[in-house]
CSV table of C-alpha atoms and ligand atoms in Angstrom, one decimal:
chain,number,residue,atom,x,y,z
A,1,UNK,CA,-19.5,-10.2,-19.8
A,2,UNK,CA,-16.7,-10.2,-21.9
A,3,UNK,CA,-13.5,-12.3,-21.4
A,4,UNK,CA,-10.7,-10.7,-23.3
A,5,UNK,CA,-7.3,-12.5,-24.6
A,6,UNK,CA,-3.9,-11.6,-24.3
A,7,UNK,CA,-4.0,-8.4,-22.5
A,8,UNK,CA,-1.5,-6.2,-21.5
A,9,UNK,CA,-1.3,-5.3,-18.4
A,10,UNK,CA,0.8,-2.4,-18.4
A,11,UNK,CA,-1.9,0.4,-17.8
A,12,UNK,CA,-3.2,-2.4,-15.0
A,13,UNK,CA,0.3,-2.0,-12.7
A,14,UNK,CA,2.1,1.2,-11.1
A,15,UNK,CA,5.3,-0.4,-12.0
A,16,UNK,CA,4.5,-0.7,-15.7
A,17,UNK,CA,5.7,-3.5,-16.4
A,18,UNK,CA,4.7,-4.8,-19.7
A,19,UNK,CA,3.5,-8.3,-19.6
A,20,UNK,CA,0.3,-10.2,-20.7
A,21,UNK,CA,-2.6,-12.0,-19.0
A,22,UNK,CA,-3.7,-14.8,-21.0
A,23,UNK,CA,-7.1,-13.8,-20.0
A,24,UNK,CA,-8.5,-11.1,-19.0
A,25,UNK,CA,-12.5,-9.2,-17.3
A,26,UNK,CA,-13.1,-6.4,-15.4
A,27,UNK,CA,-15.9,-6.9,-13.2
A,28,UNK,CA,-18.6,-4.2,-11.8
A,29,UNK,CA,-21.2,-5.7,-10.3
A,30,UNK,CA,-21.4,-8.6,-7.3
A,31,UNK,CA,-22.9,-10.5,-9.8
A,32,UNK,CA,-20.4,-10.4,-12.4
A,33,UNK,CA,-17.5,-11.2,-10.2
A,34,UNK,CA,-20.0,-14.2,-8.5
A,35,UNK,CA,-20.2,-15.4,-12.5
A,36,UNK,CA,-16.8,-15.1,-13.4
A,37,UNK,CA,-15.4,-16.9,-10.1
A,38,UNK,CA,-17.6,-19.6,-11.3
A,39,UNK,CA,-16.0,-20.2,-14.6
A,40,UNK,CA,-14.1,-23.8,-14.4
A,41,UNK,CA,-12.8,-23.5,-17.8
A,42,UNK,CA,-10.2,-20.9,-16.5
A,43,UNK,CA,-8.7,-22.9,-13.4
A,44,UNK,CA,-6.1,-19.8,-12.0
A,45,UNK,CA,-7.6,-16.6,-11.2
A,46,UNK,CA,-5.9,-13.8,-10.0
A,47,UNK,CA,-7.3,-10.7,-8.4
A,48,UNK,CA,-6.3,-7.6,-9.4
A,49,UNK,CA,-7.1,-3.8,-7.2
A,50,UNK,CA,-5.2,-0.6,-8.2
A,51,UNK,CA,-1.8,-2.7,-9.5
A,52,UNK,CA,0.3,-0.4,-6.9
A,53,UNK,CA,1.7,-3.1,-4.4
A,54,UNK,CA,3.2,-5.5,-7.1
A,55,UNK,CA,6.2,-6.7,-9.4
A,56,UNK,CA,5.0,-8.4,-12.2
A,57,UNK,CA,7.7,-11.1,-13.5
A,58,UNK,CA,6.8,-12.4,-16.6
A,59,UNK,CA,3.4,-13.2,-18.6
A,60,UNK,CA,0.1,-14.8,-16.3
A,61,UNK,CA,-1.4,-17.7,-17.5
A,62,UNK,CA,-4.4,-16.7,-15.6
A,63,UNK,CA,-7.7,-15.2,-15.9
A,64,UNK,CA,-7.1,-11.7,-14.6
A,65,UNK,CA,-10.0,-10.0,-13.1
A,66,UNK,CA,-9.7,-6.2,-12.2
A,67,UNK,CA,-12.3,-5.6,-9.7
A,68,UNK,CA,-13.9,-2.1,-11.2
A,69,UNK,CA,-16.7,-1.9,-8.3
A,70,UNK,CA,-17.7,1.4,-7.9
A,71,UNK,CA,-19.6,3.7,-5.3
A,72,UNK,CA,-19.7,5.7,-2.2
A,73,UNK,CA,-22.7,6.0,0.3
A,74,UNK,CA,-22.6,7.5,3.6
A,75,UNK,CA,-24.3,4.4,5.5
A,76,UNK,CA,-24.8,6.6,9.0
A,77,UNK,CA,-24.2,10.1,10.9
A,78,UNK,CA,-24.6,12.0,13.8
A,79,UNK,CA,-23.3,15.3,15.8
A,80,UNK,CA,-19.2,12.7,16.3
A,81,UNK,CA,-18.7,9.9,13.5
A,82,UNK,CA,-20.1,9.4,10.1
A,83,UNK,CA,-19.6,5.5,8.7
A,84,UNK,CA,-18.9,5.3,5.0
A,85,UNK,CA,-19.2,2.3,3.1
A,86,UNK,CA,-16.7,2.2,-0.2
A,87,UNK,CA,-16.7,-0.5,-2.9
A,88,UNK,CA,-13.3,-2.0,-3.3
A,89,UNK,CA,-13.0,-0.7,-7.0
A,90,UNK,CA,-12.7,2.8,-6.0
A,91,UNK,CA,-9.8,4.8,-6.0
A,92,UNK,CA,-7.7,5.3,-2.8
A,93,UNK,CA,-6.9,9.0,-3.1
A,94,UNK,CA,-10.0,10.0,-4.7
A,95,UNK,CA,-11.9,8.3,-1.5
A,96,UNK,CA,-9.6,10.8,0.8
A,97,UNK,CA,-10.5,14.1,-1.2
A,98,UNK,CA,-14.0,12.8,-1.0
A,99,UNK,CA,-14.0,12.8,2.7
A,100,UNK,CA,-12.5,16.0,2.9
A,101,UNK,CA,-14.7,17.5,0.5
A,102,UNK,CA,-17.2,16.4,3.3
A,103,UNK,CA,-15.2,17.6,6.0
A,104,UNK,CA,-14.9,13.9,7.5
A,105,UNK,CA,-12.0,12.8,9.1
A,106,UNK,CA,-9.6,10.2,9.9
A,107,UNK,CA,-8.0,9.8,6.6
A,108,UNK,CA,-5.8,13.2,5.2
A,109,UNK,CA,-2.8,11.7,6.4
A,110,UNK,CA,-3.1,8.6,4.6
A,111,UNK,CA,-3.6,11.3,0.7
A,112,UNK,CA,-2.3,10.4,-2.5
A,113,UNK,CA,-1.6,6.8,-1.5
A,114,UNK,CA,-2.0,5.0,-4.9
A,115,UNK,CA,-4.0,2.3,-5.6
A,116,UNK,CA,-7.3,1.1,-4.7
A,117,UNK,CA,-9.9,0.6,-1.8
A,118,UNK,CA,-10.3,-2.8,-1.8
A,119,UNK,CA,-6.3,-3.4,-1.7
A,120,UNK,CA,-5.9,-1.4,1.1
A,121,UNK,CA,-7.0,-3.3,4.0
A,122,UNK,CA,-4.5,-6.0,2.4
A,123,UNK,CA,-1.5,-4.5,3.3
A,124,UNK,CA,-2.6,-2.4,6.2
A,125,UNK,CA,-2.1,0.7,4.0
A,126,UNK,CA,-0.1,3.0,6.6
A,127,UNK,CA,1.9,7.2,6.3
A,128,UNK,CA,2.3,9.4,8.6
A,129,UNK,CA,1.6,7.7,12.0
A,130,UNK,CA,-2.2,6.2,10.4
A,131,UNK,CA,-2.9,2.8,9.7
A,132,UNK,CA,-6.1,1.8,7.6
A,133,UNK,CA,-7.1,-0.2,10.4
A,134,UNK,CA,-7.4,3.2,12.6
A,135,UNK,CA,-10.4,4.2,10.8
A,136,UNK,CA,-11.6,0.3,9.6
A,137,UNK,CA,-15.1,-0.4,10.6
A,138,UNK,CA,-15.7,-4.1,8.6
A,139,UNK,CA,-14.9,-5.4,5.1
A,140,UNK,CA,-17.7,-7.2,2.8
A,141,UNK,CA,-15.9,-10.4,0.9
A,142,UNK,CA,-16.5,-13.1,-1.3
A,143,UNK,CA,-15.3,-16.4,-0.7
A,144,UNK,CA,-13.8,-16.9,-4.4
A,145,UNK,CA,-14.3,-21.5,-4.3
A,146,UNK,CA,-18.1,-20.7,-2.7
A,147,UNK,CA,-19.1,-17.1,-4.1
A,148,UNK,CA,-20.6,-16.4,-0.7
A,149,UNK,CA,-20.7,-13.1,0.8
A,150,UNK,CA,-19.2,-12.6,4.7
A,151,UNK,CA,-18.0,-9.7,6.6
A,152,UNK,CA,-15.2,-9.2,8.4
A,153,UNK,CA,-14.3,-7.3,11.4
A,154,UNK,CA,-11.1,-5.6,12.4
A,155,UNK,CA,-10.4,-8.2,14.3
A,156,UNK,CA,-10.7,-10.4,11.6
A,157,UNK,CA,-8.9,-9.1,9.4
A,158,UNK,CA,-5.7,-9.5,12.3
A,159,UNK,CA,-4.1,-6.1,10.8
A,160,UNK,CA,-0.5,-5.5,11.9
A,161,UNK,CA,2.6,-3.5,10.2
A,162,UNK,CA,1.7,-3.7,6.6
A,163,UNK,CA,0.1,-7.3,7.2
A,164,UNK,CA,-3.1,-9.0,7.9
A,165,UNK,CA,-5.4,-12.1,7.4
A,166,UNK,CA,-5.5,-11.9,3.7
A,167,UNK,CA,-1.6,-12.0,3.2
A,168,UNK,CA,-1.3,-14.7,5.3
A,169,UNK,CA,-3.9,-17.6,6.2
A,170,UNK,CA,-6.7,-15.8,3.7
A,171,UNK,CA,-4.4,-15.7,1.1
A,172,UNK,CA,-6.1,-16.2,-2.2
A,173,UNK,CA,-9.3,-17.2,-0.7
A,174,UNK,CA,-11.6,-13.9,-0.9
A,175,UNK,CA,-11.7,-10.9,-2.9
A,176,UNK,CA,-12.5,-7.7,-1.3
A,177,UNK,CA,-15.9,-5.8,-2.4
A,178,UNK,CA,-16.3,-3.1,0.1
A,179,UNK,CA,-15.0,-1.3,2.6
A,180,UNK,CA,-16.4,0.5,5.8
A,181,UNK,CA,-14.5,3.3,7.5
A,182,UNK,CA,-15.8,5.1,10.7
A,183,UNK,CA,-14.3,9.3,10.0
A,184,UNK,CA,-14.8,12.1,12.7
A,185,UNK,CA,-18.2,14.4,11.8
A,186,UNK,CA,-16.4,17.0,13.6
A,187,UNK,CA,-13.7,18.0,16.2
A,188,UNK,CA,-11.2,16.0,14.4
A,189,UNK,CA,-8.3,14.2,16.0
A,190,UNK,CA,-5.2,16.1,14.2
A,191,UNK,CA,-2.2,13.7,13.4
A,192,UNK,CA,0.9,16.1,13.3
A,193,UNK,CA,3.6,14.9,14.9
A,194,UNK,CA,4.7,12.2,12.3
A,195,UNK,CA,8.1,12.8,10.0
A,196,UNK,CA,7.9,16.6,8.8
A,197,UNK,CA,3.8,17.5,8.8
A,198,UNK,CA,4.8,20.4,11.4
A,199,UNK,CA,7.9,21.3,9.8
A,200,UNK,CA,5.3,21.4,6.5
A,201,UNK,CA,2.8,22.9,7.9
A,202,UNK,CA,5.0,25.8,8.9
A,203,UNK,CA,6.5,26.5,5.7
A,204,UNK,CA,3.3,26.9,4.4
A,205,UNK,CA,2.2,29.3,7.6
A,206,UNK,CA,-0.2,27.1,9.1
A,207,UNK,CA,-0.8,27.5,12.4
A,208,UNK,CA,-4.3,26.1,13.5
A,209,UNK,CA,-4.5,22.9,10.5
A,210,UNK,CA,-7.6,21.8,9.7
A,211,UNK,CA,-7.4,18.4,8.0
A,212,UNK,CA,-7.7,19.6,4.4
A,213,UNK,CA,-4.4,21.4,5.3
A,214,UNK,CA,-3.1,18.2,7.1
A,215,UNK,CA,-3.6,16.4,3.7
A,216,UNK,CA,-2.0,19.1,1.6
A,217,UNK,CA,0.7,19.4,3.3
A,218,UNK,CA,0.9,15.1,3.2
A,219,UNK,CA,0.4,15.7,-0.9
A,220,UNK,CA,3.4,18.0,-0.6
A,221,UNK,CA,5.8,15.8,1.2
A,222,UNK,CA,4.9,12.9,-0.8
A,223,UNK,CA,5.6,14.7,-4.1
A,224,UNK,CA,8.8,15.8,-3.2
A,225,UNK,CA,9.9,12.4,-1.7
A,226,UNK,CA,8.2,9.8,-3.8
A,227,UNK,CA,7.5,9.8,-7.5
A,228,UNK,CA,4.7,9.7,-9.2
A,229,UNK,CA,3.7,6.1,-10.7
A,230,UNK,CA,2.1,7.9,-14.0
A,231,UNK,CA,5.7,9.7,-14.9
A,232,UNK,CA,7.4,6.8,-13.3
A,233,UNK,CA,7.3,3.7,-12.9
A,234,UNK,CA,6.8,2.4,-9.1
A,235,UNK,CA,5.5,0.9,-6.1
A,236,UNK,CA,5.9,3.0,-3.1
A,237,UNK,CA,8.1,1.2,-0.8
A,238,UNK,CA,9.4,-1.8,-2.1
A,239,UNK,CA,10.7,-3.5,1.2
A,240,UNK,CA,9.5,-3.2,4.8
A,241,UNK,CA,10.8,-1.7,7.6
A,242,UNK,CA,12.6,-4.6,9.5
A,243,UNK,CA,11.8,-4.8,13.2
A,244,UNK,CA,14.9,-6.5,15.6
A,245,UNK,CA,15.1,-7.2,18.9
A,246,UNK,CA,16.1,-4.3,21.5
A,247,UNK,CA,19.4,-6.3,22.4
A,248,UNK,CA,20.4,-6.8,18.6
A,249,UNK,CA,19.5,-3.2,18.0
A,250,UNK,CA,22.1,-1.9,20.7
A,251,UNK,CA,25.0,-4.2,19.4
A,252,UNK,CA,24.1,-2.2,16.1
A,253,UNK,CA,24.1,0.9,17.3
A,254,UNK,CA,27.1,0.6,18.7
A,255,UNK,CA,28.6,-0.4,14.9
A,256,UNK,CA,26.2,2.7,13.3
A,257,UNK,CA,25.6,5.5,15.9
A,258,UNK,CA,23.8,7.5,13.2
A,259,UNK,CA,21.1,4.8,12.5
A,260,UNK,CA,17.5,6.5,12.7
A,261,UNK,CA,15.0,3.9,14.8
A,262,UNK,CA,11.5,3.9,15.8
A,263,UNK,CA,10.3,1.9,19.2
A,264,UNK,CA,7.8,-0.5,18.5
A,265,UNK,CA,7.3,-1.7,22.2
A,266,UNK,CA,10.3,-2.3,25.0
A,267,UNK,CA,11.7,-5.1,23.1
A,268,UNK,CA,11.6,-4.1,19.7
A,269,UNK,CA,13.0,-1.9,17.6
A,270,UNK,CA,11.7,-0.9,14.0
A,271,UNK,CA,14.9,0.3,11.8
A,272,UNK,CA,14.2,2.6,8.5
A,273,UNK,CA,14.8,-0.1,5.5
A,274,UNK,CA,15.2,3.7,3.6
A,275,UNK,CA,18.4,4.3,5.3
A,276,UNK,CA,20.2,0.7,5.5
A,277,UNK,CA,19.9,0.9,1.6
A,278,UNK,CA,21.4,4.3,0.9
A,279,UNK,CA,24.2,3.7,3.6
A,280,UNK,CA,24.3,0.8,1.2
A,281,UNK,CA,25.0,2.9,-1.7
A,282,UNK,CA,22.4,2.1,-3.6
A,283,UNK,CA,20.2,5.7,-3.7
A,284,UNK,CA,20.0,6.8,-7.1
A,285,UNK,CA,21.6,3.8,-8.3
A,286,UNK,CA,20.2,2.8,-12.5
A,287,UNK,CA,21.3,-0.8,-14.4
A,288,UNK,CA,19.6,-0.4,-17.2
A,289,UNK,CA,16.1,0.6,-16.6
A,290,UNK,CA,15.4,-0.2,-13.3
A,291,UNK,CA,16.8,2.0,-10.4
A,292,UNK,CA,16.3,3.1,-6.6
A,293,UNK,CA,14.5,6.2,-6.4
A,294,UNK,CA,17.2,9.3,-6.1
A,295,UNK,CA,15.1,10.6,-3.0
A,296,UNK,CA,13.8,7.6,-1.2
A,297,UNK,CA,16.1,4.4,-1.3
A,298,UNK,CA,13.2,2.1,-0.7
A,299,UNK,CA,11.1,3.1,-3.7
A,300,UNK,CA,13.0,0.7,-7.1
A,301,UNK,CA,11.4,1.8,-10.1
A,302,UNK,CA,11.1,1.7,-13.5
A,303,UNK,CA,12.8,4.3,-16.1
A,304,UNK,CA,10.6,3.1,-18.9
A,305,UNK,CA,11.4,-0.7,-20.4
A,306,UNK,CA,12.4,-2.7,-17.3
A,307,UNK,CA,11.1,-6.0,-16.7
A,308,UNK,CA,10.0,-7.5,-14.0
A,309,UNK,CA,12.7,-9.9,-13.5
A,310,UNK,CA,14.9,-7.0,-13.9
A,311,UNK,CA,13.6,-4.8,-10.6
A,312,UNK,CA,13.3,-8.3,-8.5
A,313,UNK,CA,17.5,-8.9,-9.6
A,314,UNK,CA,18.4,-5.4,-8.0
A,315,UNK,CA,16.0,-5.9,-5.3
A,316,UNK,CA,17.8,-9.5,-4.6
A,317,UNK,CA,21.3,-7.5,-4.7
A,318,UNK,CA,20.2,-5.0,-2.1
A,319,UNK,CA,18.8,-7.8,0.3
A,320,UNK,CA,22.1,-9.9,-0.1
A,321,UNK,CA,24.0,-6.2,0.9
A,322,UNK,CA,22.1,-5.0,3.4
A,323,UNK,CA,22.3,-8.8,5.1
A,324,UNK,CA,26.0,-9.1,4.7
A,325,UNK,CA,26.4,-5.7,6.1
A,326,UNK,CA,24.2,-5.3,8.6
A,327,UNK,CA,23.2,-8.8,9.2
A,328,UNK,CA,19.3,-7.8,8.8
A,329,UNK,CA,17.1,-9.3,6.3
A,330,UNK,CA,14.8,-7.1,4.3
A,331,UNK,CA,11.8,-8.1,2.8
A,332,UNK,CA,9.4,-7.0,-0.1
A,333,UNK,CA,6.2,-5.7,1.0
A,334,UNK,CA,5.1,-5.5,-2.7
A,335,UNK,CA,3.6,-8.7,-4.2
A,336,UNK,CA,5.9,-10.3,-6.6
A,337,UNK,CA,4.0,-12.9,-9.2
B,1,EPU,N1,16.1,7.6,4.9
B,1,EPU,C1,17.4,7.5,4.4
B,1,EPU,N2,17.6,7.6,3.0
B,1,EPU,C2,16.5,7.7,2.2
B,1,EPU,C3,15.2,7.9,2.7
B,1,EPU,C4,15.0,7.8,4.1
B,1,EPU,O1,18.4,7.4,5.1
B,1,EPU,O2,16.7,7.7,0.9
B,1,EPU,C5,16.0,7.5,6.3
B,1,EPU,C6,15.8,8.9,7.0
B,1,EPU,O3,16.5,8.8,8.2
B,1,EPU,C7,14.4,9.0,7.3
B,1,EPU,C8,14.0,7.5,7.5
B,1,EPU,O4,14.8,6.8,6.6
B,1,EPU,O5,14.1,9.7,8.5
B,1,EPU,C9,12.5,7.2,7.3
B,1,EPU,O6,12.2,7.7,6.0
B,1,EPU,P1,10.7,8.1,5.6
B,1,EPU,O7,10.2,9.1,6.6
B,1,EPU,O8,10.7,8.5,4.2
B,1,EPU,O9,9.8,6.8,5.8
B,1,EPU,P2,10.0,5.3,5.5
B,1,EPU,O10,10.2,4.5,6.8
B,1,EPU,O11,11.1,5.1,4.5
B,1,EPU,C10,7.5,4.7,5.7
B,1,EPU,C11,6.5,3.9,4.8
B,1,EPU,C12,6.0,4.8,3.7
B,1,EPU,C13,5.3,6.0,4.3
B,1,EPU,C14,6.4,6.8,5.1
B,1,EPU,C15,5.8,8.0,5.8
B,1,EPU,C16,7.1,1.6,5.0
B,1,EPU,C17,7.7,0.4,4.3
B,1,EPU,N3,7.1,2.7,4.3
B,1,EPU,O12,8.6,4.9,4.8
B,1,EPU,O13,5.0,4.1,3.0
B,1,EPU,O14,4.9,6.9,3.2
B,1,EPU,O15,6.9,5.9,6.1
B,1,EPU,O16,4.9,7.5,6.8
B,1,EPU,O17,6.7,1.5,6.1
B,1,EPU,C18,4.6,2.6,1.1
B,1,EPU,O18,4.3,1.8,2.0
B,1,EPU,O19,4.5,2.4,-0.1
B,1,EPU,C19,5.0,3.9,1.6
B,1,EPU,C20,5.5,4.8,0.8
C-alpha cells in the first residue's frame, strides 16, 4: 500500500479548504487499514470519512487515512424489514437512492446528506424529524491501538442530538467499517410532518407519497436552502441547535416573542441556532472569502480561497454575538482540527 507525501486535502473536505497532510493512504480492505494502523513510524493518525463535518485549520502533520471501503449486501429479508449491511467508505446519499431503488425504507428523509457512511453514526446524522439511529441496527469497528474487530449496538453507540460514543468517551479510539441499518420491506412508515415536506409535497401535487417522493421532495428543499459543497464550499450546519431550560426559554420569549422553538421534553427547549444568527445580522454576511450562507444562517462557507482559520474567526464572532445578545452559547457541530 502506498503512503503518499504532502497531499492536499482539498478534494478530501466539503469545505475546501486547501491544506496538506504530511502523509497520506487510502485504505480498502480490513486488512489494509489493520496494516496501516500498525505503522509506528507515523505516531498521529487521523481518520478521515466523506470530509463533510469538518474545518480544517492549517496543515496535519499526520498520516491521513481516507477510509475507501466499499460495498453493499442485503444481509436479511422477509414479507416487514430488510437489514443492510454498508461499509463505512460508501457514500451517504448514494446508500439512500440505493434503498429506494429497492423500495426499502426508513431513510428518504435523511437524501442528499453529504458525506459518508461510516461518519454518520458519528454525529447522529439527523433532517426532517429522522435520526440515523432510527434505522441503526449495529456498527462493525476497529479498535485503532489493538486492530481488533467489535461491534457495537445502538446502545452502544449512546446516540443523542448530533452526539454519541465516538465524539465523546470513544473519541479517537475506533474507526468505523460498516454499518447495519434495519429499512421497512413494505408498508412504509411515512415521515411528513417535519419543516415543509407537506407544503413540498403539495406543490408538486402529491397526494398519496410514496418514499421515493418523500425523498425528492427532501432533495428539493435541501437544494433550495443549502448549497451544494461541489459549487460551494461547506459543511451543512456549522453550529448546533442549543437546547435551554423551559424557565430560561420563557424569560426569552418574553424579550423575542418571534423566536421559533422546538420542545425537547417538559423541561427543555431546543431553539433554531438558524434564527439567533440572522436576527444577529449575520445572513449573507462575506469578509473576504468566507461567509454565512444567504439562505441558511447556520451553513459558513467558503467563496473559493478561505482558510480555515478564516471560517473558525467568523464563526468565533457569531458565538461571542449571539452570547452577548441572547445570553446562549452556540457551539460547532463540525470538527475543527
Ligand atoms: N431560520 C432563520 N434564518 C435562517 C434559517 C432558518 O431564522 O437563515 C429559522 C426559521 O425559523 C426556521 C428555523 O430557523 O424555521 C429552522 O430552520 P431549518 O428548518 O432550516 O432547520 P435548522 O434547525 O436550521 C436542522 C439541522 C439540519 C437539517 C434541518 C432540517 C441542525 C444543527 N441542523 O437545521 O441539518 O437539515 O434541521 O431537518 O440540527 C446539518 O446537520 O448539517 C444539517 C443541515
Amino acid at each position: 500500500m502506498n503512503i503518499q507525501e504532502h497531499v492536499s486535502l482539498r478534494p478530501y473536505n466539503t469545505f475546501g479548504i486547501d491544506v496538506k497532510a504530511r502523509y497520506f493512504a487510502e485504505v480498502t480492505s480490513i486488512a489494509e487499514l489493520s496494516w496501516v494502523l500498525q505503522q509506528n513510524s507515523y505516531p498521529k493518525k487521523l481518520i478521515l470519512g466523506g470530509g463533510s463535518n469538518m474545518l480544517l485549520t492549517g496543515d496535519l502533520d499526520s498520516l491521513v487515512i481516507l477510509i475507501g471501503l466499499k460495498g453493499k449486501e442485503v444481509v436479511s429479508s422477509d414479507d416487514s424489514h430488510t437489514i443492510i449491511r454498508i461499509m463505512a467508505g460508501e457514500n451517504w446519499h448514494d446508500l439512500v437512492l440505493w434503498t429506494l431503488e429497492r423500495d426499502l425504507g426508513g431513510l428518504e428523509n435523511l437524501s442528499l446528506i453529504p458525506g459518508s457512511v461510516g461518519s454518520a453514526p458519528i454525529q447522529n446524522i439527523g433532517a426532517y424529524g429522522v435520526e440515523l439511529k432510527d434505522h441503526f441496527v449495529c456498527c462493525e469497528l476497529m479498535d485503532i491501538s489493538t486492530q481488533t474487530l467489535h461491534t457495537f449496538s445502538l446502545e452502544d453507540c449512546k446516540f443523542g442530538y448530533r452526539d454519541s460514543y465516538f465524539k465523546n468517551e470513544g473519541k479517537g479510539k475506533y474507526v468505523i467499517t460498516s454499518v447495519t441499518f434495519r429499512l421497512t420491506s413494505k408498508d412504509h412508515s411515512l415521515r411528513t410532518g417535519y419543516g415543509t415536506i407537506a407544503a413540498e409535497l403539495e406543490k408538486a401535487e402529491v397526494f398519496h407519497p410514496s418514499i421515493q417522493d418523500i425523498s425528492k421532495a427532501v432533495i428539493s428543499i435541501r437544494q433550495q436552502k443549502l448549497p451544494d459543497p461541489a459549487i460551494l464550499g461547506n459543511s451543512g450546519s456549522f453550529f448546533k441547535n442549543p437546547v435551554v431550560s423551559k424557565k430560561s426559554f420563557e424569560k426569552l420569549q418574553q424579550s423575542y416573542p418571534d423566536i421559533p422553538f422546538y420542545k425537547v421534553d417538559e423541561d427543555e427547549i431546543k431553539i433554531p441556532a438558524a434564527w439567533l444568527i440572522d436576527f444577529c445580522g449575520f445572513k449573507g454576511l462575506r469578509q473576504g472569502d468566507a461567509g454565512v450562507h444567504e439562505h441558511q444562517a447556520l451553513v459558513l462557507v467558503n467563496y473559493g480561497k478561505a482558510t480555515g482559520a478564516e471560517i473558525l474567526r467568523l464563526s468565533q464572532q457569531i458565538q461571542e454575538t449571539v452570547k452577548s445578545t441572547f445570553g446562549i452559547a452556540i457551539v460547532p457541530e463540525v470538527n475543527v482540527l
